[in-house]
Amino acid sequence: MATSMGKFLKKLSFFLYTRFPFANAVTLLMLLGERATRENYPFLPPRVIFINVGLFIVVGVCLSSNLKRKEACLIYCGQLLYMGYSIWSVPAVRYREWVRVRMLIRIIGTVGVYTLLAFISSARNSSNELRRLGETVTGVYLLCYAYSIMNIPEETEAFKDHVLYGDLMIYVVVGALAIGALTCLSGRYIVDVCYLIVLVLLFLTLSIETDTRYWRRRGLDFWNQIRMIFDNVTVIVGFLFIGLSGKVKPQMV
C-alpha cells in the first residue's frame, strides 16, 4: 500500500512540475489584467510580455512531452531570474519593498528546484556543478524565507495572525527551515530532509498564503498572491518529487 501511494505521489508530482510553466503564463496575464484596471501601461513592455508568455508555454510543452527537458528547465530558470530582476529594478512595478522581497524569495525557491530538476532530468550527462548550484540556491531560498518570517514586520505579523501559539511556533518553523537550508547548502542528505521541507512549506502555504482576503487588505493584488501561492506549491512539489525519486545523492568526500 505504501509503495503504491509513493508511486502515485511521484507520478502526480512529476505531472504537476511539468505543468507549472503554463500556470505561470496564465497568472502573469491575469495579474497584468488586474493591474490594467488602474494603470494605462503595463510595468513591462508588451513585446517582453508576449515573449515571456510564449516562452512559458514552449517550456511547458517541452517539459510535458519530454523534449529537451533539462534545457527547458534551465531556460525556465533564466526566465524567472529575469522576472525577479524586473520586479526589483523596474520603477513601474510600484510594489512596496517588503512585497518585492517576498516575491523574489519565492522566485529564488522556484529557480533552485528547477535547477535540481534539470540535473535529475539527465543525471547521466549532468555535472555535479549543476546539482550543487541547485542545492545552494534552494538553501539560500530557505534561509531567506526563515529570515523574512523573523525580521520583516509584515511577515511576522501575518504568521502570528494565522498560526496558533504563533510566538512559540515561529521558532519551530524557522528552526525547521534553517535545518533544511543548512542541509541544502552542505549538499548532504538532501533526500532525507525533503519531506521536512515539504511539510513546513505546506503548513505555511495552507495556513497563511491561501488567505487571499488578508493579503488583499495588506495591499497585495489578488493575482500577485495567487502567483506566490503557485511558487510555494512549485517548491513543495519539487521537493516531493526529489524525495520520492531519491536521485539527488549526498556529495561524496
CSV table of N, CA and C in Angstrom, one decimal, residues 53-213:
chain,number,residue,atom,x,y,z
A,53,VAL,N,5.5,35.1,-22.1
A,53,VAL,CA,4.4,34.2,-22.1
A,53,VAL,C,4.6,33.1,-23.1
A,54,GLY,N,5.1,33.5,-24.3
A,54,GLY,CA,5.3,32.4,-25.3
A,54,GLY,C,6.4,31.4,-24.8
A,55,LEU,N,7.4,31.9,-24.2
A,55,LEU,CA,8.5,31.0,-23.7
A,55,LEU,C,7.9,30.1,-22.6
A,56,PHE,N,7.1,30.7,-21.7
A,56,PHE,CA,6.5,29.8,-20.6
A,56,PHE,C,5.7,28.7,-21.3
A,57,ILE,N,5.0,29.0,-22.3
A,57,ILE,CA,4.2,27.9,-23.0
A,57,ILE,C,5.1,26.9,-23.7
A,58,VAL,N,6.1,27.4,-24.4
A,58,VAL,CA,7.1,26.5,-25.0
A,58,VAL,C,7.8,25.6,-24.0
A,59,VAL,N,8.2,26.2,-22.9
A,59,VAL,CA,8.9,25.4,-21.8
A,59,VAL,C,7.9,24.3,-21.3
A,60,GLY,N,6.7,24.7,-21.1
A,60,GLY,CA,5.7,23.8,-20.6
A,60,GLY,C,5.5,22.6,-21.5
A,61,VAL,N,5.4,22.9,-22.8
A,61,VAL,CA,5.2,21.9,-23.8
A,61,VAL,C,6.5,20.9,-23.8
A,62,CYS,N,7.7,21.5,-23.7
A,62,CYS,CA,8.9,20.7,-23.7
A,62,CYS,C,8.9,19.8,-22.5
A,63,LEU,N,8.6,20.3,-21.3
A,63,LEU,CA,8.6,19.5,-20.1
A,63,LEU,C,7.5,18.4,-20.1
A,64,SER,N,6.4,18.8,-20.7
A,64,SER,CA,5.3,17.8,-20.7
A,64,SER,C,5.5,16.7,-21.7
A,65,SER,N,6.3,17.0,-22.7
A,65,SER,CA,6.5,16.0,-23.8
A,65,SER,C,7.9,15.3,-23.7
A,66,ASN,N,8.6,15.6,-22.7
A,66,ASN,CA,10.0,15.1,-22.5
A,66,ASN,C,10.9,15.5,-23.7
A,67,LEU,N,10.8,16.7,-24.1
A,67,LEU,CA,11.6,17.2,-25.2
A,67,LEU,C,12.6,18.2,-24.7
A,68,LYS,N,13.9,17.8,-24.7
A,68,LYS,CA,14.9,18.6,-24.1
A,68,LYS,C,14.6,19.1,-22.7
A,69,ARG,N,14.2,18.2,-21.9
A,69,ARG,CA,13.7,18.6,-20.5
A,69,ARG,C,14.7,19.4,-19.7
A,70,LYS,N,16.0,18.9,-19.7
A,70,LYS,CA,17.0,19.6,-19.0
A,70,LYS,C,17.1,21.1,-19.5
A,71,GLU,N,17.3,21.2,-20.8
A,71,GLU,CA,17.4,22.6,-21.3
A,71,GLU,C,16.2,23.4,-21.0
A,72,ALA,N,15.0,22.8,-21.1
A,72,ALA,CA,13.8,23.6,-20.8
A,72,ALA,C,13.7,24.1,-19.4
A,73,CYS,N,14.2,23.2,-18.4
A,73,CYS,CA,14.2,23.7,-17.0
A,73,CYS,C,15.1,24.8,-16.8
A,74,LEU,N,16.3,24.8,-17.5
A,74,LEU,CA,17.3,25.9,-17.4
A,74,LEU,C,16.8,27.2,-18.0
A,75,ILE,N,16.1,27.1,-19.2
A,75,ILE,CA,15.5,28.2,-19.8
A,75,ILE,C,14.5,28.8,-18.9
A,76,TYR,N,13.7,28.0,-18.3
A,76,TYR,CA,12.6,28.5,-17.3
A,76,TYR,C,13.3,29.2,-16.2
A,77,CYS,N,14.4,28.7,-15.6
A,77,CYS,CA,15.1,29.4,-14.6
A,77,CYS,C,15.6,30.7,-15.0
A,78,GLY,N,16.1,30.8,-16.2
A,78,GLY,CA,16.5,32.1,-16.7
A,78,GLY,C,15.4,33.1,-16.9
A,79,GLN,N,14.2,32.6,-17.3
A,79,GLN,CA,13.0,33.5,-17.4
A,79,GLN,C,12.7,34.0,-16.0
A,80,LEU,N,12.7,33.1,-15.0
A,80,LEU,CA,12.3,33.5,-13.7
A,80,LEU,C,13.2,34.5,-13.1
A,81,LEU,N,14.5,34.3,-13.4
A,81,LEU,CA,15.5,35.3,-12.9
A,81,LEU,C,15.3,36.7,-13.5
A,82,TYR,N,15.0,36.7,-14.8
A,82,TYR,CA,14.7,37.9,-15.5
A,82,TYR,C,13.4,38.6,-14.9
A,83,MET,N,12.4,37.8,-14.6
A,83,MET,CA,11.2,38.4,-13.9
A,83,MET,C,11.6,38.9,-12.5
A,84,GLY,N,12.4,38.2,-11.8
A,84,GLY,CA,12.8,38.7,-10.5
A,84,GLY,C,13.6,40.0,-10.6
A,85,TYR,N,14.5,40.1,-11.6
A,85,TYR,CA,15.3,41.3,-11.8
A,85,TYR,C,14.3,42.5,-12.1
A,86,SER,N,13.3,42.2,-13.0
A,86,SER,CA,12.4,43.3,-13.4
A,86,SER,C,11.6,43.7,-12.2
A,87,ILE,N,11.1,42.8,-11.3
A,87,ILE,CA,10.4,43.2,-10.1
A,87,ILE,C,11.1,44.1,-9.2
A,88,TRP,N,12.4,43.9,-9.1
A,88,TRP,CA,13.3,44.6,-8.2
A,88,TRP,C,13.7,46.0,-8.8
A,89,SER,N,13.9,46.0,-10.1
A,89,SER,CA,14.6,47.2,-10.7
A,89,SER,C,13.7,48.1,-11.5
A,90,VAL,N,12.5,47.6,-11.9
A,90,VAL,CA,11.7,48.5,-12.7
A,90,VAL,C,10.8,49.3,-11.9
A,91,PRO,N,10.9,50.6,-11.9
A,91,PRO,CA,10.1,51.5,-11.0
A,91,PRO,C,8.6,51.4,-11.3
A,92,ALA,N,8.2,51.0,-12.5
A,92,ALA,CA,6.8,51.0,-12.8
A,92,ALA,C,6.1,49.8,-12.1
A,93,VAL,N,6.8,48.9,-11.5
A,93,VAL,CA,6.2,47.8,-10.7
A,93,VAL,C,5.4,48.4,-9.6
A,94,ARG,N,5.9,49.4,-8.9
A,94,ARG,CA,5.3,50.1,-7.8
A,94,ARG,C,4.8,49.2,-6.7
A,95,TYR,N,5.5,48.2,-6.3
A,95,TYR,CA,5.3,47.5,-5.1
A,95,TYR,C,6.2,47.9,-4.0
A,96,ARG,N,5.6,47.9,-2.8
A,96,ARG,CA,6.5,48.2,-1.6
A,96,ARG,C,7.6,47.2,-1.5
A,97,GLU,N,8.7,47.6,-0.8
A,97,GLU,CA,9.9,46.8,-0.7
A,97,GLU,C,9.6,45.4,-0.1
A,98,TRP,N,8.8,45.3,0.9
A,98,TRP,CA,8.5,44.0,1.6
A,98,TRP,C,7.8,43.1,0.6
A,99,VAL,N,6.9,43.7,-0.3
A,99,VAL,CA,6.2,42.8,-1.2
A,99,VAL,C,7.2,42.3,-2.3
A,100,ARG,N,8.1,43.2,-2.7
A,100,ARG,CA,9.1,42.7,-3.7
A,100,ARG,C,10.0,41.7,-3.1
A,101,VAL,N,10.3,41.8,-1.9
A,101,VAL,CA,11.2,40.8,-1.2
A,101,VAL,C,10.5,39.5,-1.2
A,102,ARG,N,9.2,39.4,-0.8
A,102,ARG,CA,8.5,38.1,-0.7
A,102,ARG,C,8.3,37.5,-2.0
A,103,MET,N,8.1,38.3,-3.1
A,103,MET,CA,8.1,37.8,-4.4
A,103,MET,C,9.4,37.2,-4.9
A,104,LEU,N,10.5,37.9,-4.6
A,104,LEU,CA,11.8,37.5,-5.0
A,104,LEU,C,12.2,36.2,-4.3
A,105,ILE,N,11.9,36.1,-3.0
A,105,ILE,CA,12.2,34.9,-2.3
A,105,ILE,C,11.6,33.6,-2.9
A,106,ARG,N,10.3,33.8,-3.3
A,106,ARG,CA,9.6,32.6,-3.9
A,106,ARG,C,10.1,32.3,-5.3
A,107,ILE,N,10.5,33.3,-6.0
A,107,ILE,CA,11.2,33.1,-7.3
A,107,ILE,C,12.5,32.3,-7.2
A,108,ILE,N,13.3,32.7,-6.2
A,108,ILE,CA,14.5,32.0,-5.9
A,108,ILE,C,14.3,30.6,-5.6
A,109,GLY,N,13.3,30.3,-4.8
A,109,GLY,CA,12.9,28.9,-4.5
A,109,GLY,C,12.6,28.1,-5.7
A,110,THR,N,11.8,28.7,-6.6
A,110,THR,CA,11.4,28.0,-7.9
A,110,THR,C,12.6,27.8,-8.7
A,111,VAL,N,13.5,28.7,-8.8
A,111,VAL,CA,14.7,28.6,-9.6
A,111,VAL,C,15.6,27.4,-9.1
A,112,GLY,N,15.7,27.4,-7.7
A,112,GLY,CA,16.5,26.3,-7.1
A,112,GLY,C,16.0,24.9,-7.4
A,113,VAL,N,14.7,24.8,-7.3
A,113,VAL,CA,14.0,23.5,-7.5
A,113,VAL,C,14.2,23.1,-9.0
A,114,TYR,N,13.9,24.0,-9.9
A,114,TYR,CA,14.0,23.6,-11.3
A,114,TYR,C,15.5,23.4,-11.8
A,115,THR,N,16.4,24.0,-11.1
A,115,THR,CA,17.8,23.6,-11.4
A,115,THR,C,18.1,22.2,-11.0
A,116,LEU,N,17.6,21.8,-9.8
A,116,LEU,CA,17.7,20.4,-9.4
A,116,LEU,C,17.0,19.4,-10.3
A,117,LEU,N,15.8,19.8,-10.7
A,117,LEU,CA,15.1,19.0,-11.7
A,117,LEU,C,15.8,18.9,-13.0
A,118,ALA,N,16.5,19.9,-13.4
A,118,ALA,CA,17.3,19.9,-14.6
A,118,ALA,C,18.4,18.8,-14.5
A,119,PHE,N,19.0,18.8,-13.3
A,119,PHE,CA,20.0,17.8,-13.0
A,119,PHE,C,19.4,16.4,-13.1
A,120,ILE,N,18.3,16.2,-12.4
A,120,ILE,CA,17.6,14.9,-12.4
A,120,ILE,C,17.2,14.4,-13.7
A,121,SER,N,16.8,15.4,-14.6
A,121,SER,CA,16.2,15.0,-15.9
A,121,SER,C,17.2,14.3,-16.8
A,122,SER,N,18.5,14.6,-16.6
A,122,SER,CA,19.5,14.0,-17.4
A,122,SER,C,20.8,13.7,-16.5
A,123,ALA,N,20.6,13.0,-15.5
A,123,ALA,CA,21.6,12.8,-14.5
A,123,ALA,C,22.9,12.2,-15.1
A,124,ARG,N,22.7,11.4,-16.1
A,124,ARG,CA,23.9,10.7,-16.7
A,124,ARG,C,24.9,11.7,-17.3
A,125,ASN,N,24.3,12.8,-17.9
A,125,ASN,CA,25.1,13.8,-18.6
A,125,ASN,C,25.3,15.1,-17.8
A,126,SER,N,24.7,15.1,-16.6
A,126,SER,CA,24.8,16.4,-15.8
A,126,SER,C,26.0,16.4,-14.9
A,127,SER,N,26.6,17.6,-14.8
A,127,SER,CA,27.7,17.7,-13.9
A,127,SER,C,27.3,18.0,-12.5
A,128,ASN,N,28.2,17.7,-11.6
A,128,ASN,CA,27.9,17.9,-10.2
A,128,ASN,C,27.7,19.4,-9.9
A,129,GLU,N,28.4,20.2,-10.7
A,129,GLU,CA,28.2,21.7,-10.6
A,129,GLU,C,26.8,22.1,-10.7
A,130,LEU,N,26.0,21.5,-11.6
A,130,LEU,CA,24.6,21.9,-11.7
A,130,LEU,C,23.8,21.4,-10.5
A,131,ARG,N,24.1,20.3,-10.0
A,131,ARG,CA,23.5,19.8,-8.7
A,131,ARG,C,23.8,20.7,-7.6
A,132,ARG,N,25.1,21.1,-7.4
A,132,ARG,CA,25.5,22.0,-6.3
A,132,ARG,C,24.9,23.3,-6.4
A,133,LEU,N,24.7,23.8,-7.7
A,133,LEU,CA,24.1,25.1,-7.9
A,133,LEU,C,22.6,25.1,-7.4
A,134,GLY,N,21.9,24.0,-7.8
A,134,GLY,CA,20.5,23.9,-7.3
A,134,GLY,C,20.4,23.8,-5.8
A,135,GLU,N,21.3,23.0,-5.2
A,135,GLU,CA,21.3,22.8,-3.8
A,135,GLU,C,21.6,24.2,-3.1
A,136,THR,N,22.5,24.9,-3.6
A,136,THR,CA,22.9,26.2,-3.0
A,136,THR,C,21.7,27.2,-3.1
A,137,VAL,N,21.1,27.3,-4.3
A,137,VAL,CA,20.0,28.2,-4.5
A,137,VAL,C,18.8,27.9,-3.6
A,138,THR,N,18.5,26.6,-3.4
A,138,THR,CA,17.4,26.2,-2.6
A,138,THR,C,17.8,26.5,-1.1
A,139,GLY,N,19.0,26.3,-0.7
A,139,GLY,CA,19.5,26.6,0.6
A,139,GLY,C,19.3,28.1,0.9
A,140,VAL,N,19.7,28.9,-0.1
A,140,VAL,CA,19.6,30.4,0.1
A,140,VAL,C,18.1,30.8,0.2
A,141,TYR,N,17.3,30.1,-0.6
A,141,TYR,CA,15.8,30.4,-0.5
A,141,TYR,C,15.3,30.1,0.9
A,142,LEU,N,15.6,28.9,1.4
A,142,LEU,CA,15.1,28.6,2.7
A,142,LEU,C,15.6,29.5,3.8
A,143,LEU,N,16.9,29.9,3.7
A,143,LEU,CA,17.4,30.9,4.7
A,143,LEU,C,16.7,32.2,4.6
A,144,CYS,N,16.4,32.7,3.3
A,144,CYS,CA,15.7,34.0,3.2
A,144,CYS,C,14.3,33.9,3.7
A,145,TYR,N,13.7,32.7,3.4
A,145,TYR,CA,12.3,32.5,3.9
A,145,TYR,C,12.3,32.6,5.4
A,146,ALA,N,13.2,31.9,6.1
A,146,ALA,CA,13.3,31.9,7.5
A,146,ALA,C,13.5,33.4,8.1
A,147,TYR,N,14.5,34.1,7.4
A,147,TYR,CA,14.8,35.4,7.8
A,147,TYR,C,13.6,36.3,7.7
A,148,SER,N,12.9,36.2,6.6
A,148,SER,CA,11.7,37.1,6.3
A,148,SER,C,10.7,36.9,7.4
A,149,ILE,N,10.4,35.7,7.8
A,149,ILE,CA,9.4,35.4,8.8
A,149,ILE,C,9.8,36.0,10.2
A,150,MET,N,11.1,36.0,10.5
A,150,MET,CA,11.6,36.5,11.8
A,150,MET,C,11.8,38.1,11.8
A,151,ASN,N,12.1,38.6,10.6
A,151,ASN,CA,12.7,40.0,10.6
A,151,ASN,C,11.9,41.0,9.8
A,152,ILE,N,11.0,40.6,8.9
A,152,ILE,CA,10.2,41.5,8.2
A,152,ILE,C,8.8,41.6,8.9
A,153,PRO,N,8.5,42.8,9.4
A,153,PRO,CA,7.4,43.0,10.3
A,153,PRO,C,6.1,42.5,9.7
A,154,GLU,N,5.9,42.7,8.4
A,154,GLU,CA,4.6,42.3,7.8
A,154,GLU,C,4.5,40.7,7.8
A,155,GLU,N,5.6,40.1,7.5
A,155,GLU,CA,5.6,38.6,7.5
A,155,GLU,C,5.5,38.0,8.9
A,156,THR,N,6.1,38.6,9.9
A,156,THR,CA,6.0,38.2,11.3
A,156,THR,C,4.5,38.4,11.8
A,157,GLU,N,3.9,39.5,11.5
A,157,GLU,CA,2.6,39.8,11.9
A,157,GLU,C,1.6,38.8,11.2
A,158,ALA,N,1.8,38.5,9.9
A,158,ALA,CA,1.0,37.5,9.2
A,158,ALA,C,1.1,36.1,9.8
A,159,PHE,N,2.3,35.7,10.2
A,159,PHE,CA,2.5,34.4,10.9
A,159,PHE,C,1.7,34.4,12.2
A,160,LYS,N,1.9,35.4,13.0
A,160,LYS,CA,1.2,35.4,14.3
A,160,LYS,C,-0.3,35.5,14.2
A,161,ASP,N,-0.8,36.2,13.2
A,161,ASP,CA,-2.2,36.3,13.0
A,161,ASP,C,-2.9,35.0,12.5
A,162,HIS,N,-2.1,34.1,11.9
A,162,HIS,CA,-2.7,32.9,11.3
A,162,HIS,C,-2.4,31.6,12.1
A,163,VAL,N,-1.3,31.6,12.8
A,163,VAL,CA,-0.8,30.4,13.5
A,163,VAL,C,-1.1,30.4,15.0
A,164,LEU,N,-1.7,29.3,15.4
A,164,LEU,CA,-2.0,29.2,16.9
A,164,LEU,C,-0.7,29.1,17.6
A,165,TYR,N,-0.6,29.8,18.8
A,165,TYR,CA,0.6,29.9,19.5
A,165,TYR,C,1.8,30.4,18.7
A,166,GLY,N,1.5,31.5,17.9
A,166,GLY,CA,2.5,32.0,16.9
A,166,GLY,C,3.8,32.4,17.5
A,167,ASP,N,3.8,32.9,18.8
A,167,ASP,CA,5.0,33.4,19.4
A,167,ASP,C,6.0,32.2,19.6
A,168,LEU,N,5.4,31.0,19.8
A,168,LEU,CA,6.3,29.8,20.0
A,168,LEU,C,6.5,29.1,18.7
A,169,MET,N,5.5,29.0,17.9
A,169,MET,CA,5.6,28.2,16.6
A,169,MET,C,6.5,28.9,15.6
A,170,ILE,N,6.7,30.2,15.7
A,170,ILE,CA,7.6,30.8,14.8
A,170,ILE,C,9.0,30.3,14.9
A,171,TYR,N,9.4,30.0,16.1
A,171,TYR,CA,10.8,29.4,16.3
A,171,TYR,C,10.9,28.0,15.8
A,172,VAL,N,9.8,27.3,16.0
A,172,VAL,CA,9.8,25.9,15.4
A,172,VAL,C,9.9,25.9,13.9
A,173,VAL,N,9.1,26.7,13.3
A,173,VAL,CA,9.1,26.8,11.8
A,173,VAL,C,10.4,27.3,11.3
A,174,VAL,N,10.9,28.4,11.9
A,174,VAL,CA,12.1,29.0,11.4
A,174,VAL,C,13.3,28.0,11.6
A,175,GLY,N,13.3,27.2,12.8
A,175,GLY,CA,14.3,26.2,13.0
A,175,GLY,C,14.3,25.1,12.0
A,176,ALA,N,13.1,24.7,11.6
A,176,ALA,CA,12.9,23.6,10.6
A,176,ALA,C,13.4,24.1,9.2
A,177,LEU,N,13.1,25.4,8.9
A,177,LEU,CA,13.6,26.0,7.6
A,177,LEU,C,15.1,26.1,7.6
A,178,ALA,N,15.7,26.5,8.8
A,178,ALA,CA,17.1,26.6,8.9
A,178,ALA,C,17.8,25.2,8.7
A,179,ILE,N,17.2,24.2,9.3
A,179,ILE,CA,17.8,22.8,9.1
A,179,ILE,C,17.8,22.5,7.7
A,180,GLY,N,16.7,22.7,7.0
A,180,GLY,CA,16.6,22.4,5.5
A,180,GLY,C,17.6,23.2,4.8
A,181,ALA,N,17.8,24.5,5.1
A,181,ALA,CA,18.8,25.4,4.4
A,181,ALA,C,20.2,24.9,4.6
A,182,LEU,N,20.6,24.5,5.8
A,182,LEU,CA,21.9,24.1,6.1
A,182,LEU,C,22.2,22.7,5.4
A,183,THR,N,21.2,21.9,5.3
A,183,THR,CA,21.3,20.6,4.6
A,183,THR,C,21.5,20.8,3.1
A,184,CYS,N,20.7,21.7,2.5
A,184,CYS,CA,20.9,22.0,1.1
A,184,CYS,C,22.3,22.7,0.8
A,185,LEU,N,22.7,23.6,1.7
A,185,LEU,CA,23.9,24.3,1.4
A,185,LEU,C,25.1,23.3,1.6
A,186,SER,N,25.0,22.4,2.5
A,186,SER,CA,26.1,21.4,2.7
A,186,SER,C,26.1,20.4,1.6
A,187,GLY,N,25.0,20.2,0.8
A,187,GLY,CA,25.0,19.2,-0.2
A,187,GLY,C,24.9,17.8,0.3
A,188,ARG,N,24.4,17.6,1.5
A,188,ARG,CA,24.4,16.2,2.1
A,188,ARG,C,22.9,15.9,2.5
A,189,TYR,N,22.5,14.7,2.3
A,189,TYR,CA,21.2,14.2,2.8
A,189,TYR,C,20.0,15.0,2.4
A,190,ILE,N,20.1,15.5,1.1
A,190,ILE,CA,19.0,16.3,0.6
A,190,ILE,C,17.7,15.5,0.6
A,191,VAL,N,17.8,14.3,0.1
A,191,VAL,CA,16.6,13.4,0.0
A,191,VAL,C,16.0,13.2,1.4
A,192,ASP,N,16.8,13.1,2.4
A,192,ASP,CA,16.3,12.8,3.8
A,192,ASP,C,15.5,14.0,4.3
A,193,VAL,N,15.9,15.2,4.0
A,193,VAL,CA,15.3,16.4,4.5
A,193,VAL,C,14.1,16.9,3.7
A,194,CYS,N,13.9,16.3,2.5
A,194,CYS,CA,12.9,16.8,1.6
A,194,CYS,C,11.5,16.8,2.2
A,195,TYR,N,11.2,15.7,2.9
A,195,TYR,CA,9.9,15.6,3.5
A,195,TYR,C,9.6,16.6,4.6
A,196,LEU,N,10.7,17.0,5.4
A,196,LEU,CA,10.5,18.0,6.4
A,196,LEU,C,10.2,19.4,5.7
A,197,ILE,N,11.0,19.7,4.6
A,197,ILE,CA,10.7,20.9,3.9
A,197,ILE,C,9.3,21.0,3.3
A,198,VAL,N,8.9,19.8,2.8
A,198,VAL,CA,7.5,19.8,2.2
A,198,VAL,C,6.5,20.0,3.3
A,199,LEU,N,6.6,19.4,4.4
A,199,LEU,CA,5.6,19.6,5.5
A,199,LEU,C,5.6,21.1,6.0
A,200,VAL,N,6.8,21.6,6.2
A,200,VAL,CA,6.9,23.0,6.7
A,200,VAL,C,6.3,24.0,5.7
A,201,LEU,N,6.6,23.9,4.4
A,201,LEU,CA,6.1,24.8,3.4
A,201,LEU,C,4.6,24.6,3.1
A,202,LEU,N,4.2,23.3,3.2
A,202,LEU,CA,2.7,23.0,3.1
A,202,LEU,C,2.0,23.7,4.2
A,203,PHE,N,2.5,23.6,5.4
A,203,PHE,CA,1.9,24.3,6.6
A,203,PHE,C,1.8,25.8,6.4
A,204,LEU,N,2.9,26.4,6.0
A,204,LEU,CA,2.9,27.8,5.8
A,204,LEU,C,2.0,28.3,4.7
A,205,THR,N,1.9,27.5,3.6
A,205,THR,CA,1.1,27.8,2.4
A,205,THR,C,-0.4,27.7,2.8
A,206,LEU,N,-0.8,26.6,3.5
A,206,LEU,CA,-2.2,26.4,3.8
A,206,LEU,C,-2.7,27.4,4.9
A,207,SER,N,-1.8,27.6,5.8
A,207,SER,CA,-2.3,28.4,7.0
A,207,SER,C,-2.2,29.9,6.8
A,208,ILE,N,-1.2,30.4,5.9
A,208,ILE,CA,-1.0,31.8,5.7
A,208,ILE,C,-1.2,32.3,4.3
A,209,GLU,N,-0.6,31.7,3.3
A,209,GLU,CA,-0.6,32.2,2.0
A,209,GLU,C,-2.0,32.1,1.3
A,210,THR,N,-2.8,31.1,1.7
A,210,THR,CA,-4.1,30.9,1.0
A,210,THR,C,-5.1,31.9,1.5
A,211,ASP,N,-4.8,32.7,2.5
A,211,ASP,CA,-5.8,33.7,3.0
A,211,ASP,C,-5.7,34.9,2.1
A,212,THR,N,-6.3,34.9,0.9
A,212,THR,CA,-6.1,36.0,0.0
A,212,THR,C,-6.8,37.2,0.4
A,213,ARG,N,-7.9,37.1,1.2
A,213,ARG,CA,-8.5,38.3,1.7
A,213,ARG,C,-7.6,39.1,2.6
